[in-house]
Tab-separated table of C-alpha atoms in Angstrom:
chain	number	residue	atom	x	y	z
A	1	MET	CA	-43.911	-10.599	4.646
A	2	SER	CA	-45.363	-12.905	2.014
A	3	SER	CA	-43.290	-14.893	-0.439
A	4	LYS	CA	-44.781	-12.750	-3.227
A	5	ASN	CA	-43.430	-9.549	-1.663
A	6	ILE	CA	-39.997	-11.129	-1.225
A	7	TYR	CA	-39.990	-12.080	-4.900
A	8	VAL	CA	-41.010	-8.583	-6.042
A	9	SER	CA	-38.318	-7.005	-3.861
A	10	SER	CA	-35.725	-9.344	-5.388
A	11	ILE	CA	-36.725	-8.366	-8.926
A	12	GLU	CA	-36.558	-4.687	-8.007
A	13	GLU	CA	-33.093	-5.161	-6.570
A	14	GLN	CA	-31.935	-6.985	-9.700
A	15	ASN	CA	-33.259	-4.167	-11.896
A	16	LYS	CA	-31.561	-1.585	-9.686
A	17	ASN	CA	-28.239	-3.426	-9.929
A	18	LYS	CA	-28.629	-3.706	-13.692
A	19	GLU	CA	-29.252	0.027	-14.031
A	20	GLN	CA	-26.252	0.813	-11.854
A	21	ARG	CA	-23.970	-1.506	-13.826
A	22	GLU	CA	-25.062	0.102	-17.103
A	23	MET	CA	-24.231	3.553	-15.718
A	24	THR	CA	-20.660	2.758	-14.658
A	25	PHE	CA	-17.657	2.460	-16.964
A	26	ASN	CA	-16.488	-0.749	-15.262
A	27	GLY	CA	-19.819	-2.556	-14.855
A	28	MET	CA	-19.820	-2.393	-11.050
A	29	ASN	CA	-22.942	-1.650	-9.030
A	30	ALA	CA	-22.890	0.872	-6.168
A	31	ASN	CA	-22.093	-1.705	-3.468
A	32	GLU	CA	-19.185	-3.158	-5.465
A	33	TRP	CA	-17.910	0.353	-6.217
A	34	ALA	CA	-17.864	1.213	-2.493
A	35	LYS	CA	-16.307	-2.125	-1.497
A	36	ASN	CA	-13.409	-1.640	-3.916
A	37	SER	CA	-12.718	2.005	-3.021
A	38	LYS	CA	-10.446	1.331	-0.025
A	39	SER	CA	-7.120	3.151	-0.231
A	40	VAL	CA	-5.291	0.355	1.637
A	41	TRP	CA	-5.435	-3.279	0.478
A	42	GLU	CA	-4.895	-5.675	3.359
A	43	ASP	CA	-6.799	-8.796	2.287
A	44	LEU	CA	-4.874	-9.801	-0.828
A	45	PRO	CA	-2.123	-12.445	-1.100
A	46	PHE	CA	1.527	-11.590	-1.462
A	47	PRO	CA	3.862	-13.863	-3.478
A	48	ARG	CA	5.840	-16.405	-1.485
A	49	SER	CA	9.517	-17.048	-2.032
A	50	GLU	CA	8.888	-20.158	-4.122
A	51	SER	CA	6.706	-18.173	-6.541
A	52	LYS	CA	9.572	-16.535	-8.388
A	53	VAL	CA	11.020	-16.661	-11.889
A	54	ILE	CA	14.586	-15.380	-12.160
A	55	ASP	CA	14.327	-13.572	-8.810
A	56	GLN	CA	11.216	-11.658	-9.886
A	57	ASP	CA	8.232	-11.479	-7.546
A	58	ILE	CA	5.050	-12.878	-9.064
A	59	ILE	CA	2.006	-10.796	-8.202
A	60	GLN	CA	-0.849	-13.228	-7.722
A	61	GLU	CA	-3.981	-13.368	-9.843
A	62	GLU	CA	-6.308	-11.969	-7.162
A	63	VAL	CA	-4.393	-8.667	-7.200
A	64	TYR	CA	-4.536	-8.264	-10.968
A	65	SER	CA	-8.196	-9.311	-11.014
A	66	LYS	CA	-9.023	-6.536	-8.558
A	67	ILE	CA	-7.284	-3.991	-10.797
A	68	VAL	CA	-8.928	-5.378	-13.937
A	69	CYS	CA	-12.419	-5.202	-12.428
A	70	MET	CA	-11.896	-1.693	-11.038
A	71	TYR	CA	-10.487	-0.035	-14.144
A	72	SER	CA	-12.082	-1.890	-17.076
A	73	LYS	CA	-15.239	-3.740	-18.038
A	74	GLU	CA	-15.892	-7.012	-19.831
A	75	ASP	CA	-14.609	-7.146	-23.439
A	76	ASP	CA	-12.213	-4.219	-22.898
A	77	LEU	CA	-8.641	-4.474	-24.161
A	78	VAL	CA	-5.948	-4.733	-21.474
A	79	LEU	CA	-2.183	-4.546	-22.043
A	80	ASP	CA	0.687	-5.739	-19.854
A	81	PRO	CA	3.985	-4.589	-21.432
A	82	PHE	CA	6.079	-6.515	-18.845
A	83	MET	CA	3.950	-9.579	-18.227
A	84	GLY	CA	6.619	-11.746	-16.565
A	85	ARG	CA	5.019	-15.083	-15.750
A	86	GLY	CA	1.687	-14.085	-17.338
A	87	THR	CA	-0.490	-13.825	-14.231
A	88	SER	CA	-1.967	-10.527	-15.412
A	89	ILE	CA	-3.106	-12.113	-18.679
A	90	ILE	CA	-4.649	-15.025	-16.764
A	91	SER	CA	-6.675	-12.498	-14.762
A	92	CYS	CA	-7.862	-10.897	-18.015
A	93	ILE	CA	-8.975	-14.261	-19.379
A	94	HIS	CA	-10.817	-15.212	-16.190
A	95	ASN	CA	-12.585	-11.825	-16.100
A	96	ASN	CA	-13.581	-11.785	-19.793
A	97	ARG	CA	-11.165	-9.074	-20.919
A	98	HIS	CA	-9.067	-9.186	-24.075
A	99	GLY	CA	-5.441	-9.373	-22.951
A	100	ILE	CA	-2.180	-8.516	-24.710
A	101	GLY	CA	0.974	-9.578	-22.867
A	102	LEU	CA	4.558	-8.748	-23.857
A	103	GLU	CA	7.726	-10.258	-22.376
A	104	LYS	CA	11.194	-9.985	-23.921
A	105	ASP	CA	12.897	-12.485	-21.600
A	106	ASP	CA	12.799	-15.931	-23.229
A	107	ILE	CA	12.606	-17.958	-20.004
A	108	LYS	CA	9.902	-15.789	-18.472
A	109	PHE	CA	7.926	-15.935	-21.728
A	110	ILE	CA	7.989	-19.750	-21.776
A	111	ALA	CA	6.851	-19.806	-18.135
A	112	ALA	CA	4.053	-17.345	-18.981
A	113	ASN	CA	2.844	-19.376	-21.949
A	114	ASP	CA	2.732	-22.574	-19.886
A	115	ALA	CA	0.896	-20.874	-17.008
A	116	ILE	CA	-1.688	-19.308	-19.324
A	117	VAL	CA	-2.364	-22.529	-21.239
A	118	ASN	CA	-2.770	-24.436	-17.967
A	119	SER	CA	-5.270	-21.843	-16.712
A	120	LEU	CA	-7.689	-22.190	-19.633
A	121	ASN	CA	-11.001	-24.008	-19.521
A	122	LEU	CA	-14.202	-24.066	-21.569
A	123	LEU	CA	-15.997	-21.608	-19.275
A	124	VAL	CA	-13.764	-18.562	-19.804
A	125	ASN	CA	-13.022	-16.130	-22.601
A	126	CYS	CA	-9.741	-17.296	-24.148
A	127	ASP	CA	-9.209	-14.203	-26.325
A	128	TYR	CA	-5.623	-13.223	-25.547
A	129	HIS	CA	-2.361	-12.629	-27.370
A	130	ILE	CA	1.188	-12.824	-26.013
A	131	GLU	CA	4.490	-12.015	-27.718
A	132	ASN	CA	8.137	-12.678	-26.866
A	133	CYS	CA	9.242	-9.076	-27.446
A	134	ASP	CA	9.167	-5.625	-25.888
A	135	LEU	CA	6.689	-2.810	-26.483
A	136	SER	CA	8.968	-0.938	-28.880
A	137	LEU	CA	8.770	-3.816	-31.377
A	138	TYR	CA	5.055	-4.483	-30.903
A	139	LYS	CA	3.496	-1.027	-30.471
A	140	ASP	CA	2.715	-0.478	-34.157
A	141	ARG	CA	0.396	-3.517	-34.044
A	142	ILE	CA	-1.759	-1.875	-31.366
A	143	LYS	CA	-4.345	0.622	-32.597
A	144	ASP	CA	-4.231	4.113	-31.157
A	145	ASN	CA	-6.888	4.814	-28.502
A	146	SER	CA	-7.723	1.105	-28.133
A	147	ILE	CA	-6.363	0.186	-24.683
A	148	GLN	CA	-8.716	0.707	-21.733
A	149	LEU	CA	-6.174	-0.472	-19.165
A	150	CYS	CA	-2.410	-0.882	-19.207
A	151	MET	CA	-1.366	-2.673	-16.019
A	152	THR	CA	1.859	-4.257	-14.902
A	153	SER	CA	4.120	-4.988	-11.964
A	154	SER	CA	7.385	-3.089	-12.304
A	155	ILE	CA	9.294	-3.685	-9.091
A	156	TYR	CA	12.915	-2.574	-9.226
A	157	SER	CA	15.469	-4.870	-7.616
A	158	LYS	CA	18.725	-3.163	-6.604
A	159	GLU	CA	20.303	-6.630	-6.467
A	160	GLU	CA	19.937	-6.903	-10.251
A	161	GLU	CA	23.339	-5.507	-11.130
A	162	SER	CA	22.702	-5.456	-14.881
A	163	VAL	CA	20.184	-2.598	-14.552
A	164	THR	CA	20.801	0.574	-12.549
A	165	TYR	CA	17.920	2.507	-11.039
A	166	GLU	CA	18.522	5.305	-13.545
A	167	GLU	CA	18.284	2.805	-16.423
A	168	TYR	CA	15.127	1.362	-14.883
A	169	LEU	CA	13.553	4.838	-14.848
A	170	GLU	CA	14.631	5.412	-18.461
A	171	ASN	CA	12.885	2.158	-19.459
A	172	MET	CA	9.723	3.184	-17.609
A	173	ASN	CA	9.797	6.613	-19.242
A	174	LEU	CA	9.983	4.967	-22.673
A	175	MET	CA	7.062	2.691	-21.760
A	176	PHE	CA	4.894	5.689	-20.833
A	177	LYS	CA	5.846	7.482	-24.040
A	178	GLU	CA	5.007	4.477	-26.229
A	179	VAL	CA	1.800	3.479	-24.460
A	180	TYR	CA	0.236	6.961	-24.225
A	181	PRO	CA	-1.202	7.086	-27.783
A	182	LYS	CA	-2.511	3.535	-27.424
A	183	VAL	CA	-4.598	4.238	-24.307
A	184	LYS	CA	-8.197	5.396	-24.746
A	185	GLN	CA	-9.331	8.810	-23.610
A	186	GLY	CA	-10.417	8.117	-20.043
A	187	GLY	CA	-8.343	4.917	-19.907
A	188	TYR	CA	-5.912	3.948	-17.165
A	189	VAL	CA	-2.328	2.921	-16.542
A	190	VAL	CA	-1.964	1.030	-13.240
A	191	LEU	CA	1.456	-0.033	-11.957
A	192	ILE	CA	2.489	-2.024	-8.902
A	193	VAL	CA	5.804	-0.609	-7.664
A	194	ARG	CA	7.817	-0.683	-4.460
A	195	ASP	CA	10.061	1.806	-2.693
A	196	PHE	CA	13.385	0.462	-1.463
A	197	ARG	CA	16.565	1.218	0.474
A	198	ASP	CA	20.042	1.597	-1.002
A	199	ILE	CA	22.131	1.915	2.143
A	200	LYS	CA	25.443	1.123	0.444
A	201	ASN	CA	25.095	4.218	-1.741
A	202	ASN	CA	23.907	6.433	1.132
A	203	ARG	CA	20.280	6.422	-0.021
A	204	PRO	CA	18.309	5.162	2.991
A	205	TYR	CA	15.002	5.630	1.203
A	206	VAL	CA	14.351	5.683	-2.552
A	207	GLU	CA	10.833	6.900	-3.325
A	208	CYS	CA	10.300	4.800	-6.434
A	209	HIS	CA	6.507	5.189	-6.506
A	210	ASN	CA	6.807	8.977	-6.694
A	211	ASP	CA	9.480	8.800	-9.415
A	212	ILE	CA	7.244	6.528	-11.498
A	213	ALA	CA	4.182	8.754	-11.034
A	214	ARG	CA	6.206	11.802	-12.085
A	215	LEU	CA	7.299	10.044	-15.294
A	216	GLY	CA	3.667	9.240	-16.095
A	217	VAL	CA	2.680	12.882	-15.604
A	218	ASP	CA	5.624	14.050	-17.733
A	219	ASN	CA	4.273	11.888	-20.565
A	220	GLY	CA	0.751	13.292	-20.474
A	221	PHE	CA	-1.101	11.168	-17.913
A	222	VAL	CA	-2.859	12.544	-14.837
A	223	TYR	CA	-1.819	11.206	-11.425
A	224	HIS	CA	-5.229	9.811	-10.484
A	225	ASP	CA	-4.745	7.731	-7.313
A	226	VAL	CA	-2.293	5.828	-5.139
A	227	ILE	CA	-3.218	2.685	-3.186
A	228	ILE	CA	-1.127	1.036	-0.480
A	229	TYR	CA	-0.885	-2.731	-0.976
A	230	ASN	CA	-0.042	-3.866	2.561
A	231	HIS	CA	2.013	-7.031	3.204
A	232	ASN	CA	2.656	-6.681	6.949
A	233	GLY	CA	0.331	-9.532	7.845
A	234	GLN	CA	2.080	-11.944	5.480
A	235	ARG	CA	5.777	-11.060	5.694
A	236	GLY	CA	8.187	-11.450	8.579
A	237	LEU	CA	10.004	-8.533	10.204
A	238	LEU	CA	13.736	-8.056	9.670
A	239	LEU	CA	16.285	-6.410	11.979
A	240	GLN	CA	17.454	-3.732	9.575
A	241	GLY	CA	20.385	-1.629	10.794
A	242	TYR	CA	20.268	-3.102	14.310
A	243	PRO	CA	21.658	-1.951	16.737
A	244	LYS	CA	23.016	1.345	15.376
A	245	THR	CA	20.393	2.667	12.940
A	246	PHE	CA	16.637	2.247	13.173
A	247	TYR	CA	14.688	1.470	9.994
A	248	VAL	CA	11.078	0.423	9.580
A	249	ASN	CA	10.274	-2.625	7.452
A	250	LEU	CA	9.023	-1.667	3.992
A	251	ASN	CA	6.330	-4.330	3.923
A	252	HIS	CA	4.075	-2.720	1.361
A	253	SER	CA	3.873	-1.915	-2.326
A	254	TYR	CA	2.165	0.975	-4.076
A	255	VAL	CA	-0.493	0.719	-6.754
A	256	ILE	CA	-0.024	3.827	-8.889
A	257	VAL	CA	-3.108	4.834	-10.900
A	258	LEU	CA	-2.658	7.187	-13.872
A	259	ARG	CA	-5.364	8.295	-16.292
A	260	LYS	CA	-5.500	9.726	-19.787
A	261	VAL	CA	-7.934	12.636	-19.794
């Protein structure tokens, strides 16, 4: 094959990719769409023990970037109502999305601001806004039908005695109620959640991901997808209940995908 033919083929491929990107809502071509359609994620990092702020797991940027690229396109508006350390907003900045991050905890907010500022450089879109408050106080500043993607990590910790699981679900229900009018028609809400065990209260398995999905549906969203975010390759195994009761290790999270249709 001549160098001329190779060049022509390359131009044709570029044009094909351009056409495909223009057709899709997220700007992906067909190959990228297929690559990102796996229902189990096994190649993404899981936060280590030193990557915590006030006992809260920090989901790393690669995870949020995958969600951002799958469910939005460049210049879309993305909201994280519980941004924690701000990693989700960093992923928005690095992928040319407009990010809004809310965090009511003062210490977490300071950590988020520092992390975001340290992540900036001249080559990325720095259009973001963060506030030290919760969604209830900020929601009136967000236009209705303006959010393409609302994403957050909302992992309940039974060790956090100040919040019961029932109160946690009430807070999530309020979030869905407040965010629904702000999400575009066809837009997404994507949450990283984790099931857990509450042996002391005779609840060997609490299906948190299903409870969260049900709340989203109750508030008008469609249960669109669920993805297993697997951590088995990166987390050690614990002897839970040994030697009297056998439990498997819950070394995975769920990525719950809801859509406004």
